[in-house]
Coordinates of C-alpha atoms in Angstrom, one line a residue:
M1 CA 17.7 79.8 86.5
P2 CA 16.1 78.1 83.5
T3 CA 13.3 80.0 81.8
R4 CA 10.1 78.1 81.2
S5 CA 8.6 78.4 77.8
T6 CA 5.8 81.0 77.6
T7 CA 4.3 79.7 74.4
L8 CA 1.2 77.5 74.2
R9 CA 1.8 74.0 75.3
T10 CA -0.1 70.8 76.1
L11 CA 0.3 69.5 79.6
A12 CA -0.1 65.8 80.5
G13 CA -3.7 65.1 81.2
A14 CA -4.7 68.8 80.6
A15 CA -6.1 70.7 77.7
L16 CA -4.2 73.2 75.6
L17 CA -3.4 76.3 77.7
P18 CA -5.1 79.5 76.4
L19 CA -3.0 82.4 75.2
A20 CA -4.5 85.1 77.3
L21 CA -6.2 88.2 75.9
V22 CA -4.6 91.3 77.4
T23 CA -6.3 94.4 78.6
P24 CA -3.2 96.7 78.1
A25 CA -2.1 99.1 80.8
W26 CA 0.7 100.5 78.6
G27 CA -0.3 104.1 79.3
Q28 CA -0.2 103.7 83.1
T29 CA 2.9 104.7 85.0
A30 CA 3.8 104.9 88.6
A31 CA 3.5 108.5 89.8
A32 CA 6.8 110.5 89.6
S33 CA 8.2 111.8 92.8
A34 CA 11.2 113.4 94.4
P35 CA 14.4 111.3 94.7
E36 CA 13.3 108.3 96.7
T37 CA 14.7 106.4 99.5
P38 CA 15.5 102.7 98.6
G39 CA 12.3 100.9 97.8
T40 CA 10.2 99.0 95.3
L41 CA 8.0 100.7 92.7
C42 CA 5.2 98.8 90.9
A43 CA 3.0 99.8 88.0
A44 CA -0.1 98.1 86.6
A45 CA 1.0 96.3 83.4
G46 CA -2.1 94.6 82.1
T47 CA -4.8 92.1 82.8
L48 CA -4.7 88.6 81.2
H49 CA -8.1 87.1 80.3
G50 CA -8.9 83.4 79.8
S51 CA -11.6 81.9 77.6
H52 CA -13.7 80.9 80.6
G53 CA -13.7 84.2 82.5
E54 CA -10.6 83.6 84.5
Q55 CA -8.2 86.5 84.7
A56 CA -4.9 87.7 86.2
Q57 CA -4.0 91.3 87.0
V58 CA -0.2 91.7 86.5
S59 CA 2.1 94.4 87.8
L60 CA 5.7 95.0 86.9
C61 CA 8.0 96.1 89.7
A62 CA 11.6 97.5 89.9
D63 CA 13.6 98.4 93.0
S64 CA 15.9 101.3 93.5
G65 CA 18.8 102.3 95.8
S66 CA 20.8 99.2 95.0
P67 CA 23.7 98.5 92.6
R68 CA 21.3 96.1 91.0
L69 CA 17.8 96.7 89.5
N70 CA 15.6 93.8 90.5
I71 CA 12.5 93.1 88.3
T72 CA 9.5 91.1 89.4
A73 CA 5.9 90.5 88.1
P74 CA 3.4 90.0 90.9
A75 CA -0.1 89.1 89.9
V76 CA -3.6 88.7 91.4
C77 CA -5.6 85.8 90.0
Q78 CA -9.3 85.4 89.8
G79 CA -11.1 82.1 88.9
A80 CA -13.9 81.7 86.4
A81 CA -16.7 80.5 88.6
A82 CA -16.3 82.5 91.8
K83 CA -15.1 86.0 92.4
V84 CA -12.3 84.7 94.6
Q85 CA -8.8 85.9 94.4
Y86 CA -6.0 83.3 94.5
V87 CA -2.3 83.4 95.2
C88 CA -0.4 83.6 91.9
R89 CA 2.8 82.2 90.6
T90 CA 4.4 84.2 87.7
E91 CA 7.3 83.2 85.4
G92 CA 8.6 84.3 82.1
T93 CA 11.0 86.8 80.5
W94 CA 11.5 90.5 80.7
E95 CA 13.2 93.3 78.7
V96 CA 14.0 96.8 79.9
H97 CA 14.5 100.0 77.9
R98 CA 15.5 103.4 79.0
A99 CA 15.6 106.5 76.8
G100 CA 15.0 104.2 73.8
K101 CA 18.0 102.0 74.6
S102 CA 17.8 98.4 75.6
L103 CA 19.3 97.7 78.9
G104 CA 19.0 93.9 78.7
T105 CA 16.7 90.9 79.0
G106 CA 16.4 88.1 81.5
S107 CA 14.2 85.6 83.3
L108 CA 11.5 86.5 85.9
P109 CA 12.3 87.3 88.6
G110 CA 15.7 88.8 87.5
S111 CA 18.1 91.6 87.8
R112 CA 20.6 93.8 86.0
L113 CA 22.9 96.7 87.0
Y114 CA 21.0 99.8 87.9
A115 CA 21.6 102.5 85.3
G116 CA 20.6 105.6 87.2
P117 CA 17.5 107.8 87.3
G118 CA 15.0 107.6 84.4
A119 CA 11.9 106.1 83.1
Y120 CA 12.3 102.3 82.8
E121 CA 10.1 100.8 80.2
I122 CA 9.6 97.2 81.2
S123 CA 7.9 94.6 79.0
A124 CA 7.4 91.0 79.8
T125 CA 6.0 87.7 78.5
V126 CA 4.5 86.1 81.6
R127 CA 2.8 82.8 82.5
V128 CA 0.5 83.2 85.6
R129 CA -0.8 80.2 87.5
S130 CA -3.1 80.2 90.6
V131 CA -2.7 78.3 93.8
P132 CA -5.0 76.3 94.0
A133 CA -5.1 75.5 90.3
G134 CA -7.8 77.1 88.1
V135 CA -6.0 80.0 86.4
D136 CA -3.3 79.3 83.9
L137 CA -2.7 82.2 81.5
T138 CA 0.1 83.5 79.2
G139 CA 0.5 86.9 77.7
K140 CA 2.5 90.0 77.2
V141 CA 2.4 93.0 79.5
R142 CA 4.2 96.4 79.7
A143 CA 4.6 99.3 82.1
T144 CA 6.8 102.3 82.7
V145 CA 8.4 102.8 86.1
P146 CA 10.1 106.1 86.8
L147 CA 13.1 105.7 89.2
T148 CA 14.8 108.8 90.7
A149 CA 17.4 107.2 93.0
P150 CA 20.9 108.5 92.1
L151 CA 23.4 106.1 90.7
T152 CA 25.6 104.9 93.5
K153 CA 29.3 105.6 93.0
A154 CA 31.2 102.4 92.5
T155 CA 33.5 101.5 95.4
H156 CA 35.6 99.1 93.4
V157 CA 36.8 99.1 89.7
V158 CA 38.3 96.3 87.7
T159 CA 40.1 96.9 84.4
A160 CA 42.1 94.8 81.9
D161 CA 45.0 96.2 79.8
N162 CA 44.5 93.8 76.9
P163 CA 40.8 93.1 76.2
V164 CA 41.2 91.3 72.9
L165 CA 42.3 87.6 72.6
R166 CA 43.7 86.0 69.4
R167 CA 43.0 82.6 67.9
N168 CA 45.8 80.1 68.1
A169 CA 47.7 82.3 70.5
T170 CA 48.5 83.0 74.1
T171 CA 47.6 86.6 75.3
T172 CA 49.0 88.1 78.5
V173 CA 46.4 90.2 80.3
T174 CA 46.9 92.3 83.4
Y175 CA 43.8 92.9 85.6
T176 CA 43.9 95.9 87.9
I177 CA 41.6 95.9 90.9
R178 CA 41.0 99.3 92.5
R179 CA 39.2 100.2 95.7
D180 CA 38.1 103.8 96.0
S181 CA 36.1 103.7 99.2
D182 CA 37.2 103.9 102.8
Q183 CA 34.4 101.5 103.7
G184 CA 34.9 97.8 103.7
D185 CA 38.3 96.1 103.8
G186 CA 41.1 94.9 101.6
N187 CA 39.7 91.5 100.7
A188 CA 38.4 90.8 97.2
R189 CA 38.2 87.8 94.9
L190 CA 38.4 88.1 91.2
G191 CA 37.0 85.2 89.1
M192 CA 37.5 84.7 85.4
I193 CA 35.8 82.1 83.2
G194 CA 35.9 81.3 79.5
E195 CA 33.5 79.2 77.4
E196 CA 33.5 75.6 78.7
K197 CA 33.8 73.6 75.5
S198 CA 36.1 76.0 73.5
G199 CA 39.4 74.7 74.8
V200 CA 40.4 78.1 76.3
Q201 CA 43.0 77.9 79.1
I202 CA 43.4 80.6 81.8
R203 CA 46.5 80.4 83.9
S204 CA 48.6 82.5 86.2
A205 CA 52.0 82.2 88.0
D206 CA 50.6 84.5 90.8
R207 CA 50.3 82.4 94.0
R208 CA 47.1 84.2 94.8
C209 CA 45.4 82.5 91.9
V210 CA 44.2 79.0 91.4
N211 CA 42.2 77.0 88.8
P212 CA 39.2 75.6 90.7
L213 CA 38.8 71.9 91.5
V214 CA 36.0 69.8 90.2
G215 CA 34.8 66.4 91.1
R216 CA 34.5 64.5 94.4
Y217 CA 37.4 64.1 96.8
P218 CA 40.1 62.9 96.2
A219 CA 39.8 64.0 92.6
N220 CA 42.4 66.6 91.7
T221 CA 41.0 67.7 88.3
R222 CA 41.0 71.5 87.8
L223 CA 39.1 73.6 85.4
A224 CA 41.5 75.0 82.8
H225 CA 39.0 77.6 81.5
A226 CA 38.4 79.2 84.9
L227 CA 40.6 81.0 87.4
D228 CA 40.0 82.4 90.9
C229 CA 42.3 85.1 92.5
T230 CA 42.1 86.4 96.0
V231 CA 43.7 89.7 97.2
T232 CA 43.8 90.8 100.8
E233 CA 45.7 94.1 100.8
L234 CA 43.4 96.2 98.6
Q235 CA 43.4 99.8 99.8
P236 CA 42.4 103.2 98.4
G237 CA 45.5 104.5 96.7
H238 CA 47.0 101.0 96.5
P239 CA 45.5 98.9 93.6
E240 CA 46.3 95.3 93.1
K241 CA 47.5 93.8 89.8
I242 CA 47.1 90.2 88.6
K243 CA 48.7 89.0 85.5
V244 CA 47.1 86.0 83.7
R245 CA 47.9 84.1 80.4
V246 CA 44.9 83.2 78.2
T247 CA 45.5 80.5 75.6
V248 CA 42.9 80.3 72.8
G249 CA 43.0 77.6 70.1
A250 CA 41.3 77.5 66.7
K251 CA 37.9 78.1 68.4
C252 CA 37.4 81.6 69.8
S253 CA 36.2 82.1 73.4
T254 CA 35.3 85.2 75.4
V255 CA 36.4 85.5 79.0
V256 CA 34.1 87.2 81.5
S257 CA 35.0 88.2 85.1
K258 CA 33.4 89.1 88.4
L259 CA 34.8 90.7 91.6
G260 CA 33.4 89.8 95.0
Y261 CA 34.1 91.9 98.0
W262 CA 33.1 92.7 101.6
V263 CA 31.2 95.8 102.6
P264 CA 30.5 97.2 106.1
Q265 CA 28.5 95.1 108.6
G266 CA 30.4 92.1 107.4
Q267 CA 28.8 89.7 110.0
S268 CA 25.5 90.2 108.4
M269 CA 24.8 87.4 106.0
Y270 CA 24.0 89.4 102.9
T271 CA 26.4 92.3 102.9
G272 CA 28.8 91.0 100.2
A273 CA 28.7 92.6 96.8
M274 CA 29.6 91.5 93.2
L275 CA 30.9 93.7 90.5
E276 CA 31.0 92.9 86.8
G277 CA 34.6 93.0 85.5
P278 CA 35.8 93.5 81.9
K279 CA 34.9 91.1 79.2
L280 CA 37.7 89.8 76.9
T281 CA 36.6 89.3 73.3
C282 CA 38.3 87.1 70.7
R283 CA 39.3 87.5 67.1

């Protein structure tokens, strides 16, 4: 999802948007509790103030109990003339720290892998607009959300035996897919992709793998920098191995991978899961 700029800007037919003054709520945290069931925790993060009395009260929220940590920034908007609350739209960027270590950045709303129990320090640069129009504010907010849900044990693991690619060379890499849970089934799909304009080529003689098609039918052009592999006999105690050849030219490229797999209640629409695989670097 593209991130909208959160700096000052001039809109067609509108005045310059005010960069909001912020009443900080940095010392406020959600109350700590015993290990929670899956849910969403929110903490007051700050109030954005406009030059004409308009304001937006922003919260930062994170969920727990999932392999992923989802981050949102709901807000309540109030216009300048009347003390009426409006529906708000928020957008912007976020950054998360835990125990002094950055866990990543992204766009709002966004997500990253859940890192386990701890105090998650979330900061965000947000733009808040009301519906109907009248409030349009931009500013920085911050909050700390303590999450106590335990880190879920991974059901699948993907490893690569040769994580370093070389310039002007072809490197053979063997990916090993392991399933450690009795839940789910033996289906999984491993996807690998390099940098599009680098000239990297990813190929495999394994019949379970194919370079994806692009273009409208009957075009038969395939992406040389991407590869999809499907396994169907993945069982605990029986890992699957896939051997690929990655050719890098004078321009280096990393190769990232993802594994998709079924989980129980497969007829439900949203029971699939995705796992980040190893990243191949280049020298």
